[in-house]
Coordinates of C-alpha atoms in Angstrom, one line a residue:
Chain A
X26 CA 17.2 -11.8 39.2
X27 CA 19.8 -14.0 37.4
X28 CA 22.4 -12.2 35.3
X29 CA 25.0 -13.1 32.7
X30 CA 28.4 -12.6 34.1
X31 CA 31.7 -12.2 32.3
X32 CA 35.3 -12.4 33.5
X33 CA 37.7 -10.6 33.4
X34 CA 36.3 -7.1 33.2
X35 CA 39.5 -5.9 31.6
X36 CA 42.1 -8.0 29.8
X37 CA 45.4 -6.5 28.6
X38 CA 47.5 -8.7 26.3
X39 CA 50.4 -8.5 23.9
X40 CA 49.9 -8.9 20.2
X41 CA 50.1 -12.5 19.1
X42 CA 49.1 -13.9 22.4
X43 CA 46.1 -16.1 23.0
X44 CA 43.2 -14.9 25.2
X45 CA 40.2 -16.6 26.6
X46 CA 37.2 -14.6 27.6
X47 CA 34.7 -16.2 29.9
X48 CA 31.0 -15.9 30.3
X49 CA 28.5 -17.6 32.7
X50 CA 25.1 -17.4 30.9
X51 CA 21.8 -17.6 32.7
X52 CA 21.4 -21.2 33.9
X53 CA 18.2 -22.2 32.0
X54 CA 19.2 -20.5 28.7
X55 CA 20.0 -22.6 25.7
X56 CA 21.4 -20.1 23.2
X57 CA 24.6 -18.2 23.7
X58 CA 26.1 -15.4 21.7
X59 CA 29.3 -13.3 21.5
X60 CA 29.4 -9.7 20.2
X61 CA 32.1 -7.1 20.1
X62 CA 32.1 -3.4 20.1
X63 CA 35.1 -1.5 18.9
X64 CA 35.3 1.9 20.7
X65 CA 33.0 4.4 19.1
X66 CA 31.5 1.8 16.8
X67 CA 28.4 -0.4 16.7
X68 CA 27.7 -3.6 18.4
X69 CA 28.8 -6.5 16.0
X70 CA 27.5 -10.0 16.1
X71 CA 30.3 -12.6 16.2
X72 CA 28.7 -16.0 16.8
X73 CA 25.7 -17.8 18.2
X74 CA 26.0 -21.3 19.8
X75 CA 23.3 -23.9 20.5
X76 CA 23.4 -27.6 21.5
X77 CA 27.2 -27.5 21.7
X78 CA 27.8 -26.2 18.2
X79 CA 27.9 -22.9 16.3
X80 CA 24.6 -22.1 14.7
X81 CA 25.6 -18.8 13.1
X82 CA 28.8 -16.8 12.7
X83 CA 29.7 -13.5 11.1
X84 CA 32.5 -12.8 8.7
X85 CA 34.4 -11.3 11.6
X86 CA 34.5 -14.8 13.3
X87 CA 37.5 -16.3 11.4
X88 CA 39.8 -19.1 12.2
X89 CA 41.4 -17.0 15.0
X90 CA 38.2 -17.3 17.0
X91 CA 36.7 -20.2 18.7
X92 CA 34.0 -20.8 21.2
X93 CA 33.4 -23.6 23.7
X94 CA 31.1 -24.6 26.5
X95 CA 33.6 -26.7 28.4
X96 CA 31.6 -27.6 31.5
X97 CA 27.9 -26.9 31.0
X98 CA 28.3 -23.7 32.8
X99 CA 30.9 -21.5 31.2
X100 CA 30.8 -20.2 27.7
X101 CA 34.2 -19.1 26.4
X102 CA 35.6 -17.1 23.5
X103 CA 39.2 -17.8 22.5
X104 CA 41.2 -15.5 20.3
X105 CA 44.2 -17.6 19.2
X106 CA 46.6 -14.9 18.2
X107 CA 45.4 -11.5 19.1
X108 CA 45.9 -8.5 16.7
X109 CA 45.8 -4.8 17.5
X110 CA 42.4 -4.6 15.8
X111 CA 40.9 -7.1 18.2
X112 CA 40.9 -4.5 20.9
X113 CA 37.2 -4.0 21.7
X114 CA 34.6 -4.6 24.3
X115 CA 33.3 -8.1 24.0
X116 CA 29.8 -8.9 25.2
X117 CA 28.3 -12.3 25.9
X118 CA 24.6 -12.9 25.8
X119 CA 22.2 -15.7 26.4
X120 CA 18.6 -16.4 25.6
X121 CA 15.9 -19.0 26.2
X122 CA 15.5 -19.5 22.4
X123 CA 16.6 -18.1 19.1
X124 CA 14.2 -15.2 18.8
X125 CA 13.6 -14.4 22.4
X126 CA 15.2 -11.5 24.4
X127 CA 18.9 -11.8 24.8
X128 CA 20.4 -11.0 28.2
X129 CA 23.7 -9.3 28.0
X130 CA 26.7 -9.6 30.3
X131 CA 28.6 -6.3 31.4
X132 CA 31.4 -7.0 28.8
X133 CA 35.1 -7.6 28.9
X134 CA 37.3 -4.8 27.6
X135 CA 40.2 -6.4 25.6
X136 CA 43.2 -4.2 25.0
X137 CA 45.9 -5.6 22.6
X138 CA 49.2 -3.9 22.8
Chain B
X23 CA 22.1 -10.5 4.2
X24 CA 20.3 -8.5 6.8
X25 CA 20.9 -4.9 7.5
X26 CA 19.7 -2.4 10.2
X27 CA 19.9 1.3 9.7
X28 CA 19.5 3.9 12.4
X29 CA 20.0 7.2 10.5
X30 CA 20.4 9.5 13.5
X31 CA 23.6 9.1 15.5
X32 CA 22.6 11.8 17.9
X33 CA 19.2 13.0 18.9
X34 CA 18.5 15.8 21.4
X35 CA 15.0 16.8 22.7
X36 CA 13.6 18.8 25.6
X37 CA 11.9 17.1 28.4
X38 CA 8.2 16.6 27.7
X39 CA 8.7 16.7 23.9
X40 CA 7.8 13.7 21.8
X41 CA 10.7 11.7 20.5
X42 CA 11.1 9.2 17.7
X43 CA 14.1 7.1 17.1
X44 CA 14.1 5.7 13.5
X45 CA 15.0 2.2 12.5
X46 CA 14.9 0.7 9.0
X47 CA 15.8 -2.9 8.2
X48 CA 16.3 -5.1 5.2
X49 CA 15.9 -8.8 5.4
X50 CA 14.4 -11.3 2.9
X51 CA 12.8 -13.4 5.6
X52 CA 10.5 -12.8 8.5
X53 CA 12.5 -10.8 11.1
X54 CA 12.3 -10.5 14.8
X55 CA 12.9 -6.9 15.8
X56 CA 14.1 -5.5 19.1
X57 CA 15.0 -2.3 20.8
X58 CA 17.9 -2.5 23.3
X59 CA 18.9 0.4 25.5
X60 CA 22.2 1.1 27.2
X61 CA 22.1 3.6 30.1
X62 CA 25.3 5.1 31.3
X63 CA 27.6 2.6 32.9
X64 CA 25.0 -0.2 32.5
X65 CA 24.8 -3.2 30.4
X66 CA 22.7 -3.5 27.2
X67 CA 19.2 -4.5 28.1
X68 CA 16.0 -5.1 26.2
X69 CA 13.5 -2.3 25.9
X70 CA 11.0 -3.9 23.8
X71 CA 10.3 -6.3 20.9
X72 CA 7.9 -6.2 18.1
X73 CA 6.1 -9.5 18.9
X74 CA 5.0 -8.4 22.3
X75 CA 3.4 -5.2 21.2
X76 CA 3.7 -3.7 24.6
X77 CA 4.7 -0.4 26.0
X78 CA 7.8 -0.2 28.1
X79 CA 8.6 3.0 30.0
X80 CA 6.2 4.8 27.8
X81 CA 7.9 3.6 24.6
X82 CA 6.2 1.9 21.8
X83 CA 7.4 0.6 18.4
X84 CA 5.4 -0.7 15.6
X85 CA 6.7 -3.0 12.9
X86 CA 5.7 -1.6 9.4
X87 CA 6.6 -4.3 7.0
X88 CA 5.6 -2.1 4.0
X89 CA 8.1 0.5 4.9
X90 CA 10.5 -2.0 6.6
X91 CA 10.6 0.2 9.7
X92 CA 10.5 -0.3 13.4
X93 CA 10.6 3.2 14.8
X94 CA 10.7 3.8 18.5
X95 CA 8.4 6.5 19.9
X96 CA 7.6 8.1 23.1
X97 CA 5.0 11.0 23.4
X98 CA 6.7 12.8 26.3
X99 CA 10.5 12.2 26.8
X100 CA 11.9 12.3 30.4
X101 CA 15.5 13.1 31.4
X102 CA 16.0 9.5 32.5
X103 CA 15.4 8.3 28.9
X104 CA 18.8 9.7 28.0
X105 CA 20.8 6.7 26.8
X106 CA 22.0 4.8 23.8
X107 CA 19.4 3.0 21.8
X108 CA 20.1 0.1 19.5
X109 CA 17.6 -1.4 17.0
X110 CA 18.4 -5.1 16.4
X111 CA 17.1 -7.8 14.0
X112 CA 17.4 -11.4 14.7
X113 CA 16.9 -14.1 12.0
X114 CA 15.3 -17.5 12.5
X115 CA 18.8 -18.9 12.5
X116 CA 19.7 -16.8 15.5
X117 CA 21.9 -14.3 13.8
X118 CA 21.5 -10.8 15.2
X119 CA 22.3 -7.5 13.5
X120 CA 22.4 -4.2 15.4
X121 CA 22.1 -0.8 14.0
X122 CA 24.8 1.8 14.7
X123 CA 22.8 3.1 17.6
X124 CA 21.2 6.5 18.5
X125 CA 22.4 8.5 21.4
X126 CA 19.3 10.2 22.9
X127 CA 19.8 13.3 25.1
X128 CA 16.8 14.6 26.9
X129 CA 17.4 18.2 28.1
X130 CA 15.7 19.7 31.2

């Protein structure tokens, strides 16, 4: 059964550095999402992406964040200048359409020192 | 703005007992509602969604628009049901909001 994959599983970075989190969605899916979960807190929506553009974003998704689908396969989340409070688990998800089931990746744990 | 409320952070029941995980929502439009489950050391996965009206692993959830609720129920809980459960609302625009989650523990 196809699955969403994410790399790396754990990323450690220094404050102020740029990080790129990578996701490979399920191949026939058209909608892509990023979520984050700070330790002990709820899953928070960051952004949804369709047809090579952002369709929705939350207030968390500020100018430090960007998403890209560079090659028709990968879906990336870039944090330009990481802050301590960006430390969290980041989940990628994909779905066939906007309101259908979302399939989640295993997550990338980002630690900002 | 949409909001999802799961009032119980922790819920503990004995095996064989009925279980109900509460979810209330607020959204001005017509929502799509889901229950996702995360078992220990596994990824988030869909448990069920309101439009399919099906029972998965013995769980059911009915959308009550009058009470703006989508409570998850199971008549006889099993130990393997122990997990974190999230209620989620997705808008037509594709924005998803998750509740805080409820950790269900089913004791033997």
